[in-house]
């Protein structure tokens, strides 16, 4: 049987794979329903990079016995950074000229991180949900993959040099075998880490370098395979099975897939199989099909296309002031291709291949340093001006609360004396709202993957005879601390906070169907134990959540038995506090969540009055904890916050010139403070500081 030897010098299939990868990513971002797993195109790029770079370095080491690091880094800089810097610079200009101020801060932080090649770590630290529908993406969020590649290019040659020194010279084994062992160990360790981290913290694992290193190592292992002669049918089948796996991943995976981890094997192994099949000169082979001119053109321009497509997608709603339809998306696609061609033709190719640049390696290093420094300084300059305006808004808001300005915030609701209580505020006020949250949200609240031991934060009086008010819950509870501090004023009160994501602090034993080692249950046990041991504890405030049934049972879809068991345990915890002489108050969470981030919705709205309002019925549903508390007045007092946001028909996002939410559900610090004078009577009554208010007030 005849055999076909793969042509290793020319790989048209590599450019075809790049074309397939960038097409998947762009279509996923424009029409996610069409290609629900298109995000795996990035994983295809990672395997290709590992294949090409490892092969390049291996050949140099095999021929010369060493690596020219400066030459390698200079080539990578010329290949990647000119286009990256141009797009980042244009993005910064667009941000300042087009984007609403409300999104400036987050974008500036991420542009700075992208310029410094660490955006993936910035997003990992922020636990950004890349595949989720929530949150507002920035103009440069897609640079996370570029940052990861740059880190790979920085570290990979050093690992190969160490392998050359220890594997070949110390262990006296061949170079290929040494590198294969190193890559095998790296791939195995990284993949195991990816799977375990994905199960515990998928948002972190998605961006972390150590969770993705195995994909580059997989491509490197393929590059180290000895040249073989494929039988025609074997090579043909191998290539098309690989393409099939990539296509299957693009079509069958989606935003609900746990990713990365095991699912990442589908597109990465598929890519590895295509690369393993080689460049076969056989009709109908992947090499022939992926080598078609159209695929070749897309592959040649894939890098610049990837850089440009995302800023255009994010910018479009700002320009169009609303949703982006299919016609606009087709225009975005066309603009992406044009800009990709222009950038490759007039920026990337001249720098990468220009004789002057090739002859001056240090000039490339200078380009990387100067470009990054210029972008970082530019973002710092814009941030400084933004901070100045924000500080002015913060001072005005604080003064208005302190002076109890009429019709400011909750004071305007409901009041016949306040004209236009829901008027849209200034752009600076809306921008300020996006960052108007208490720092305790980040410093005092435990994440789901953190240990069960509570982190207690204290505010207010430090006197030993101070009475204590404890606030227990999650992020919804933390937002009430500014309200309580405003209410406490100079009273001899200490405020104690314990918060944990996805917890409410009321179920101290696993309910039906709940894991016995549930961290939320263990945390709640320790919280309750501390509360019962405090001598000066006057009041415990528990705050509900629209997903309280899930949090109280530890189950996404709790059964009726689990819900009933959770209610019984909640009432048991409240009665233990009652028997200890401690007052209880359950506060129903503010109306929401809204289907958007409120400040950004207001910034994009052209309405001069009552922007982004929503129907009351959709915003004020009773959750399990709220329903339980409202039906058992002997176990706890119950307060609903709905009346300070909603009338009989609508719930409002701007009240008394104050934006009520800093995201889709959490109160701004300013609006929470303005509610203090209205909730004060109930809080004072609960702590026995004054007689209780008339019952009709609630």
XYZ file of C-alpha atoms in Angstrom:
698
model
C 0.000 0.000 0.000
C 1.413 3.382 -0.899
C 2.090 5.936 1.824
C 2.259 9.686 1.845
C 4.979 11.435 3.774
C 3.735 14.617 5.509
C 5.266 17.840 4.289
C 6.462 19.394 7.567
C 7.898 22.584 6.043
C 4.544 23.868 4.830
C 1.345 23.411 6.807
C -1.643 24.996 5.063
C -3.865 23.224 7.543
C -2.457 25.374 10.370
C -3.751 28.536 8.752
C -7.017 26.761 8.068
C -7.271 25.820 11.742
C -6.650 29.447 12.666
C -9.407 30.475 10.284
C -11.765 27.945 11.847
C -10.851 29.133 15.354
C -11.301 32.864 14.728
C -14.543 32.259 12.829
C -15.915 30.284 15.778
C -14.983 33.020 18.283
C -16.362 35.901 16.200
C -19.624 34.123 15.388
C -20.029 33.118 19.037
C -19.699 36.724 20.148
C -22.053 38.012 17.462
C -24.613 35.175 17.353
C -24.064 32.946 20.413
C -27.129 30.883 19.600
C -25.640 29.973 16.219
C -22.318 28.696 17.578
C -22.940 28.161 21.321
C -19.498 26.654 21.926
C -17.541 29.004 19.692
C -15.455 30.165 22.632
C -13.347 27.004 22.199
C -11.682 28.705 19.249
C -9.273 30.191 21.785
C -8.295 26.685 22.885
C -7.543 25.810 19.268
C -5.205 28.809 19.131
C -3.443 27.659 22.317
C -2.702 24.200 20.909
C -1.490 25.700 17.628
C 0.820 28.089 19.496
C 2.277 25.260 21.543
C 2.813 23.237 18.369
C 4.504 25.980 16.363
C 6.662 27.482 19.105
C 7.835 24.152 20.502
C 8.685 22.932 17.022
C 10.594 26.132 16.257
C 12.597 26.034 19.482
C 13.252 22.294 19.227
C 14.727 22.630 15.751
C 16.977 25.479 16.880
C 18.159 23.507 19.898
C 18.740 20.386 17.814
C 20.769 22.282 15.209
C 22.788 24.649 17.440
C 22.633 23.144 20.923
C 21.323 26.396 22.379
C 18.550 28.990 22.194
C 18.932 32.633 21.247
C 16.499 34.093 23.725
C 16.807 37.697 22.616
C 16.121 36.801 18.998
C 13.131 34.681 20.016
C 11.595 37.375 22.201
C 12.189 40.015 19.538
C 10.345 37.916 16.952
C 7.396 37.370 19.287
C 7.216 41.078 20.081
C 7.214 42.061 16.426
C 4.556 39.466 15.703
C 2.120 40.299 18.513
C 2.557 43.671 20.121
C 2.336 46.297 17.332
C -1.210 45.264 16.430
C -2.135 44.747 20.067
C -0.922 48.215 21.035
C -2.663 49.876 18.086
C -5.999 48.286 19.006
C -5.547 49.151 22.698
C -4.755 52.774 21.840
C -7.800 53.042 19.569
C -9.914 51.410 22.255
C -8.807 53.977 24.827
C -9.750 56.818 22.474
C -13.150 55.243 21.789
C -13.715 54.797 25.518
C -13.159 58.488 26.225
C -15.060 59.806 23.205
C -17.982 57.387 22.941
C -18.496 55.334 26.091
C -20.633 56.545 29.000
C -18.566 57.520 32.029
C -20.197 54.780 34.045
C -18.047 52.136 32.308
C -14.779 54.060 32.301
C -13.274 52.771 35.514
C -13.544 49.068 34.791
C -12.351 49.531 31.209
C -9.366 51.627 32.267
C -8.293 49.014 34.788
C -8.490 46.273 32.186
C -6.793 48.275 29.415
C -3.939 48.847 31.847
C -3.777 45.144 32.677
C -3.881 44.234 28.985
C -1.007 46.600 28.230
C 1.000 44.978 31.032
C 0.214 41.449 29.712
C -1.588 40.345 32.900
C -5.261 40.746 31.997
C -5.991 37.060 32.495
C -4.900 37.376 36.133
C -6.950 40.538 36.557
C -10.053 38.731 35.334
C -9.243 35.655 37.417
C -8.902 37.792 40.543
C -12.249 39.439 39.773
C -13.853 35.999 39.275
C -15.174 37.225 35.927
C -17.710 34.844 34.434
C -16.618 34.853 30.788
C -19.380 32.475 29.705
C -22.113 33.925 31.907
C -24.790 36.316 30.810
C -24.428 38.567 33.838
C -22.055 41.474 34.133
C -20.895 43.961 31.554
C -17.909 43.003 29.410
C -15.186 45.534 28.828
C -13.708 46.621 25.516
C -10.568 44.524 26.019
C -11.827 41.487 27.902
C -10.752 39.271 24.993
C -7.115 40.233 25.619
C -7.012 37.633 28.406
C -5.984 34.977 25.880
C -3.271 37.219 24.458
C -1.905 37.833 27.958
C -1.815 34.096 28.553
C 0.008 33.495 25.271
C 2.556 36.184 26.104
C 3.198 34.520 29.452
C 3.647 31.221 27.628
C 6.143 32.773 25.233
C 8.062 34.257 28.155
C 8.343 31.065 30.189
C 8.436 28.301 27.570
C 11.968 28.897 26.218
C 13.307 29.012 29.770
C 11.739 25.625 30.516
C 13.263 24.208 27.358
C 16.688 25.553 28.321
C 16.408 23.921 31.753
C 15.366 20.689 30.072
C 18.359 20.908 27.746
C 20.687 21.379 30.712
C 19.254 18.728 33.029
C 17.777 16.200 30.635
C 20.404 16.033 27.932
C 23.602 17.013 29.714
C 22.940 15.534 33.161
C 20.751 12.537 32.356
C 22.388 11.877 28.967
C 19.137 11.206 27.171
C 18.162 12.613 23.818
C 16.813 16.118 23.371
C 13.513 14.955 21.947
C 12.964 12.511 24.816
C 13.911 15.120 27.420
C 11.505 17.668 26.031
C 8.735 15.072 25.682
C 9.124 14.067 29.349
C 9.052 17.710 30.461
C 5.995 18.481 28.344
C 4.255 15.310 29.495
C 4.754 16.181 33.149
C 3.659 19.776 32.537
C 0.561 18.735 30.604
C -0.485 16.150 33.185
C -0.005 18.416 36.188
C -1.720 21.351 34.508
C -4.664 19.272 33.311
C -5.253 17.760 36.753
C -5.081 21.243 38.237
C -7.492 22.523 35.585
C -10.069 19.832 36.370
C -9.881 20.296 40.139
C -9.868 24.089 39.999
C -12.753 24.136 37.527
C -14.920 22.117 39.896
C -14.188 24.492 42.794
C -13.735 27.891 41.129
C -14.561 27.766 37.392
C -14.389 31.534 36.907
C -10.828 31.543 38.237
C -9.800 28.415 36.357
C -10.990 29.848 33.047
C -8.296 32.548 33.054
C -5.512 31.124 35.233
C -2.264 30.314 33.433
C -1.722 27.067 35.316
C -5.167 25.827 34.239
C -4.369 26.394 30.568
C -0.679 25.473 30.300
C -1.497 21.883 29.359
C -3.095 23.044 26.111
C 0.185 24.578 24.962
C 2.031 21.471 26.182
C -0.317 19.250 24.152
C 0.580 21.168 20.999
C 4.235 20.883 21.940
C 3.999 17.115 22.293
C 2.548 16.895 18.784
C 5.471 18.969 17.481
C 7.916 16.496 19.024
C 6.409 13.469 17.323
C 8.946 11.943 14.927
C 8.186 12.368 11.239
C 6.059 9.438 10.115
C 4.638 8.284 6.833
C 0.867 8.069 7.030
C -1.116 5.557 5.108
C -3.528 7.659 3.029
C -6.693 6.468 4.733
C -5.240 6.767 8.249
C -4.047 10.326 7.671
C -7.298 11.307 5.986
C -9.447 9.888 8.817
C -7.238 11.296 11.570
C -7.446 14.808 10.171
C -11.198 14.785 9.662
C -11.874 13.225 13.056
C -9.911 16.119 14.506
C -11.898 18.706 12.566
C -15.093 16.928 13.590
C -14.186 17.170 17.264
C -13.544 20.897 16.948
C -16.858 21.434 15.161
C -18.710 19.274 17.705
C -17.247 21.365 20.525
C -18.359 24.563 18.796
C -21.900 23.306 18.301
C -22.617 21.217 21.414
C -20.823 23.010 24.215
C -22.434 26.187 25.559
C -22.366 28.669 28.426
C -23.734 26.018 30.815
C -20.806 23.668 30.157
C -18.348 23.406 33.027
C -15.301 24.869 31.343
C -12.315 24.465 31.216
C -11.655 20.980 32.597
C -12.727 17.738 30.971
C -14.777 19.456 28.273
C -11.641 21.186 26.988
C -10.346 17.838 25.753
C -12.805 17.841 22.845
C -11.475 20.866 20.890
C -7.852 20.471 21.997
C -7.565 16.789 21.115
C -9.344 17.553 17.854
C -6.765 20.231 17.048
C -3.934 17.875 18.000
C -5.282 15.201 15.649
C -5.409 17.640 12.722
C -1.831 18.696 13.441
C -0.750 15.063 13.792
C -2.276 14.128 10.451
C 0.192 16.433 8.771
C 0.104 18.265 5.446
C -1.024 15.427 3.233
C -1.005 15.929 -0.529
C -4.220 13.938 -0.839
C -7.466 15.046 -2.419
C -10.096 15.749 0.217
C -7.632 15.688 3.109
C -7.880 18.297 5.863
C -4.659 19.830 4.601
C -6.141 20.352 1.153
C -9.506 21.673 2.361
C -8.125 23.866 5.144
C -5.588 25.164 2.658
C -8.232 26.753 0.431
C -7.475 30.433 -0.310
C -10.427 31.698 1.747
C -9.225 29.781 4.795
C -5.697 30.936 4.122
C -6.740 34.593 4.021
C -8.680 34.308 7.266
C -5.791 32.474 8.885
C -3.293 35.107 7.771
C -5.448 37.873 9.262
C -6.883 35.900 12.188
C -4.850 37.670 14.856
C -5.899 41.190 13.859
C -9.491 40.032 13.287
C -9.555 38.629 16.812
C -8.217 41.885 18.263
C -10.731 44.118 16.480
C -13.995 42.177 16.634
C -14.660 42.496 20.356
C -14.235 46.301 20.804
C -16.614 46.802 17.876
C -19.218 44.502 19.442
C -19.030 46.222 22.836
C -19.069 49.722 21.345
C -22.095 49.173 19.098
C -24.795 49.491 21.823
C -23.273 52.777 23.014
C -23.440 54.233 19.514
C -26.856 52.797 18.642
C -28.266 53.469 22.133
C -29.826 50.080 22.477
C -29.925 46.520 21.244
C -27.860 45.540 18.208
C -29.822 43.822 15.429
C -28.643 41.478 12.709
C -28.035 44.288 10.216
C -25.740 46.045 12.667
C -23.992 42.751 13.432
C -23.298 42.208 9.746
C -21.781 45.700 9.624
C -19.635 44.831 12.642
C -18.470 41.672 10.870
C -17.569 43.611 7.730
C -15.746 46.309 9.720
C -13.830 43.597 11.592
C -12.579 42.042 8.361
C -11.573 45.419 6.905
C -9.772 46.544 10.041
C -8.123 43.142 10.346
C -6.791 43.430 6.801
C -5.590 47.021 7.259
C -3.842 46.231 10.540
C -2.114 43.142 9.150
C -1.101 44.904 5.942
C 0.145 48.197 7.363
C 1.142 47.409 10.953
C 1.840 43.745 11.619
C 3.614 42.711 8.408
C 5.919 45.753 8.074
C 7.141 45.443 11.665
C 7.399 41.669 11.665
C 9.221 41.377 8.362
C 10.871 44.781 7.965
C 14.669 44.514 7.567
C 15.276 47.438 9.922
C 13.310 45.766 12.717
C 14.917 42.391 12.121
C 18.379 43.892 12.319
C 17.711 45.686 15.629
C 16.539 43.202 18.215
C 16.773 45.649 21.099
C 14.456 47.968 19.223
C 11.791 45.286 19.547
C 12.362 45.086 23.293
C 12.107 48.871 23.425
C 8.846 48.719 21.476
C 7.338 46.357 24.032
C 8.478 48.481 26.966
C 7.589 51.874 25.511
C 4.212 50.758 24.171
C 3.158 49.228 27.459
C 4.416 52.217 29.454
C 2.630 54.724 27.219
C -0.688 52.902 27.511
C -0.381 52.470 31.270
C 0.424 56.168 31.743
C -2.443 57.205 29.485
C -4.938 55.116 31.448
C -3.586 56.511 34.715
C -4.095 60.033 33.403
C -7.705 59.368 32.456
C -8.301 57.546 35.743
C -6.976 60.513 37.708
C -9.484 62.847 36.109
C -12.279 60.321 36.601
C -11.326 59.928 40.267
C -11.435 63.690 40.743
C -14.989 63.882 39.419
C -15.993 60.814 41.424
C -14.599 62.309 44.631
C -16.630 65.455 44.020
C -19.783 63.392 43.604
C -19.005 61.401 46.748
C -18.546 64.604 48.775
C -21.836 66.014 47.467
C -23.699 62.795 48.263
C -22.254 62.547 51.758
C -23.074 66.189 52.484
C -26.643 65.707 51.259
C -27.126 62.728 53.568
C -25.498 64.473 56.527
C -27.595 67.624 56.080
C -30.767 65.604 55.480
C -31.477 67.464 52.235
C -35.210 67.285 51.402
C -36.236 65.059 48.512
C -32.787 63.421 48.363
C -32.763 59.663 47.893
C -35.369 57.753 49.897
C -36.694 61.039 51.310
C -38.341 61.654 47.949
C -40.299 58.427 48.115
C -43.168 58.638 48.553
C -43.661 62.387 48.902
C -46.076 64.780 47.211
C -43.752 67.654 48.055
C -40.955 66.420 45.783
C -41.287 67.361 42.131
C -40.143 64.705 39.656
C -38.690 62.263 42.226
C -37.555 59.882 39.474
C -35.773 62.370 37.189
C -32.616 61.110 35.482
C -29.504 62.527 37.210
C -26.352 63.852 35.553
C -23.881 61.596 33.764
C -21.325 62.186 36.532
C -23.840 61.078 39.172
C -24.628 57.919 37.221
C -20.913 57.171 36.771
C -20.356 57.672 40.499
C -23.127 55.177 41.281
C -21.307 52.316 39.548
C -18.578 52.495 42.188
C -20.742 53.638 45.087
C -20.527 50.509 47.203
C -18.970 49.751 50.566
C -15.486 48.231 50.496
C -16.724 45.586 52.943
C -18.283 43.858 49.954
C -14.770 42.781 48.958
C -13.011 42.621 52.331
C -15.586 41.107 54.707
C -17.464 38.614 52.560
C -16.237 35.057 52.139
C -16.331 33.425 48.708
C -17.951 29.984 48.245
C -14.562 28.260 47.904
C -13.112 29.787 51.088
C -12.992 27.905 54.435
C -16.068 27.776 56.641
C -14.664 29.868 59.463
C -16.589 33.196 59.543
C -14.799 36.474 58.929
C -16.259 38.993 61.396
C -16.088 42.708 60.680
C -16.866 45.347 63.307
C -18.029 48.952 62.908
C -19.239 51.724 65.176
C -18.594 52.071 68.894
C -15.556 50.392 70.415
C -16.626 51.024 74.011
C -16.845 47.886 76.181
C -20.412 48.707 77.240
C -21.655 49.118 73.646
C -24.652 47.115 72.575
C -24.262 45.045 69.414
C -26.317 44.750 66.250
C -25.282 41.808 64.069
C -25.928 41.564 60.322
C -25.841 38.086 58.796
C -26.142 36.987 55.174
C -24.384 37.486 51.860
C -23.685 40.474 49.613
C -27.269 41.699 50.064
C -26.584 41.891 53.809
C -23.335 43.817 53.415
C -25.100 46.616 51.567
C -27.194 47.356 54.659
C -24.144 48.142 56.783
C -23.927 51.776 55.521
C -27.621 52.128 56.423
C -27.029 50.771 59.930
C -23.956 52.928 60.468
C -25.904 55.997 59.379
C -28.734 55.061 61.756
C -26.388 54.304 64.652
C -24.768 57.749 64.415
C -23.278 58.548 67.830
C -25.322 55.908 69.626
C -23.270 53.518 71.701
C -23.750 50.694 69.208
C -21.382 48.239 67.617
C -22.272 46.690 64.246
C -21.020 43.159 63.642
C -21.066 41.669 60.128
C -20.653 38.069 58.961
C -21.199 37.495 55.244
C -20.661 34.602 52.878
C -21.628 34.280 49.237
C -24.703 32.066 48.694
C -25.406 31.757 52.430
C -27.997 33.165 54.832
C -26.678 31.899 58.177
C -29.894 30.243 59.368
C -29.602 26.530 58.528
C -27.127 24.881 60.891
C -27.646 21.283 59.793
C -27.950 19.655 56.362
C -31.504 19.414 55.084
C -32.973 16.602 53.003
C -30.728 16.000 49.999
C -27.967 18.371 51.157
C -24.337 17.285 51.405
C -23.325 16.655 55.029
C -20.082 18.577 54.550
C -21.753 21.655 53.018
C -19.577 24.700 53.733
C -22.519 27.032 54.100
C -23.999 24.812 56.817
C -20.670 24.689 58.652
C -20.335 28.468 58.369
C -23.878 28.975 59.671
C -23.169 26.707 62.636
C -20.201 28.825 63.663
C -22.103 32.075 63.089
C -25.005 30.954 65.286
C -22.636 29.750 67.991
C -20.930 33.155 68.088
C -24.252 35.018 68.178
C -25.519 32.969 71.125
C -22.290 33.591 73.031
C -22.346 37.402 72.730
C -23.491 39.028 75.972
C -24.318 42.484 74.630
C -26.088 41.359 71.470
C -29.330 43.314 71.111
C -30.436 42.523 67.576
C -29.636 40.151 64.729
C -30.595 41.257 61.222
C -30.955 38.553 58.589
C -31.359 39.633 54.958
C -33.185 37.534 52.390
C -32.211 36.789 48.799
C -34.286 35.967 45.723
C -32.514 32.579 45.671
C -32.968 31.887 49.377
C -34.530 28.468 48.704
C -31.323 27.430 46.960
C -29.081 28.891 49.650
C -31.041 27.362 52.545
C -31.080 23.886 51.009
C -27.803 23.834 49.104
C -29.706 22.600 46.053
C -30.453 24.348 42.769
C -33.881 22.698 42.497
C -34.856 21.770 46.065
C -37.656 19.295 46.564
C -40.756 20.203 48.599
C -39.326 18.075 51.414
C -36.034 19.995 51.355
C -37.844 23.341 51.382
C -40.018 22.273 54.293
C -37.016 20.974 56.208
C -35.179 24.258 55.583
C -38.118 26.284 56.889
C -38.223 24.181 60.044
C -34.512 24.709 60.640
C -34.812 28.472 59.986
C -37.560 28.773 62.585
C -35.515 26.674 64.989
C -32.533 29.036 64.680
C -34.750 32.100 65.170
C -36.362 30.563 68.268
C -32.975 29.777 69.793
C -32.096 33.468 69.475
C -35.486 34.420 70.915
C -34.993 32.117 73.897
C -31.597 33.762 74.470
C -33.315 37.151 74.684
C -31.940 38.395 71.374
C -34.201 40.409 69.047
C -34.535 39.190 65.454
C -35.293 41.107 62.279
C -35.608 39.601 58.790
C -35.306 42.177 56.009
C -36.607 41.300 52.562
C -33.985 42.060 49.936
C -34.414 45.154 47.722
C -36.490 44.655 44.568
C -34.621 42.839 41.836
C -32.587 41.526 40.271
C -32.941 43.752 37.248
C -32.192 42.296 33.805
C -29.293 44.759 33.436
C -26.712 46.680 35.387
C -28.694 49.689 36.512
C -26.110 52.516 36.137
C -25.237 51.399 32.620
C -28.881 51.092 31.644
C -29.492 54.632 32.880
C -26.412 55.921 31.045
C -27.622 54.390 27.787
C -31.213 55.546 28.237
C -32.429 58.705 26.516
C -35.295 59.094 29.001
C -35.183 62.277 31.065
C -37.539 60.798 33.634
C -37.855 57.386 35.296
C -35.259 55.494 33.200
C -35.023 51.710 33.294
C -38.147 51.253 35.418
C -39.576 47.723 35.614
C -42.959 46.165 36.469
C -43.444 45.649 40.201
C -44.628 42.054 39.802
C -41.352 41.054 38.191
C -39.188 42.699 40.849
C -40.863 41.935 44.184
C -41.482 38.204 44.341
C -41.406 36.666 47.825
C -38.512 34.283 48.422
C -38.541 31.300 50.794
C -36.959 33.094 53.760
C -39.145 36.187 53.367
C -42.282 34.056 53.121
C -41.285 32.067 56.207
C -40.530 35.176 58.272
C -43.689 37.001 57.223
C -45.866 34.051 58.324
C -44.266 33.644 61.768
C -44.344 37.007 63.568
C -43.618 35.356 66.930
C -40.328 34.040 65.612
C -39.107 37.315 64.113
C -40.015 40.796 63.004
C -40.220 41.123 59.234
C -39.581 44.201 57.092
C -39.925 44.538 53.324
C -37.890 47.182 51.508
C -40.182 47.148 48.475
C -42.084 50.268 49.580
C -38.961 52.442 49.162
C -38.462 51.434 45.541
C -41.862 50.586 44.084
C -45.323 52.048 43.733
C -48.352 49.911 42.943
C -47.217 49.257 39.371
C -43.521 50.015 38.876
C -40.153 49.695 40.612
C -37.754 52.592 40.094
C -33.990 52.796 39.698
C -33.518 56.524 40.295
C -35.127 57.998 43.415
C -34.606 61.532 44.624
C -31.666 62.159 42.303
C -29.846 59.060 43.607
C -29.189 55.897 41.603
C -30.473 53.159 43.874
C -28.336 50.257 42.606
C -24.671 49.965 41.642
C -25.255 46.792 39.649
C -28.341 44.689 38.929
C -29.461 44.139 42.547
C -27.178 45.717 45.167
C -27.899 49.104 46.756
C -25.564 52.032 46.340
C -24.033 53.214 49.578
C -25.682 56.615 49.168
C -29.206 55.286 48.740
C -28.763 52.878 51.660
C -27.755 55.815 53.870
C -30.824 57.809 52.857
C -33.026 54.921 54.020
C -31.687 55.112 57.574
C -34.187 57.710 58.764
C -37.068 55.567 57.503
C -35.917 52.218 58.865
C -34.621 53.833 62.035
C -37.912 53.512 63.984
C -38.046 49.744 63.451
C -34.372 49.302 64.309
C -34.685 51.471 67.401
C -37.757 49.576 68.538
C -36.005 46.245 68.045
C -33.056 47.390 70.170
C -35.406 48.959 72.766
C -34.085 52.463 72.225
C -37.601 53.867 71.815
C -41.176 52.607 71.653
C -42.064 50.631 68.529
C -43.676 52.477 65.610
C -47.358 52.115 64.789
C -48.006 48.744 63.116
C -49.694 50.333 60.081
C -46.307 51.787 59.044
C -45.270 48.316 57.921
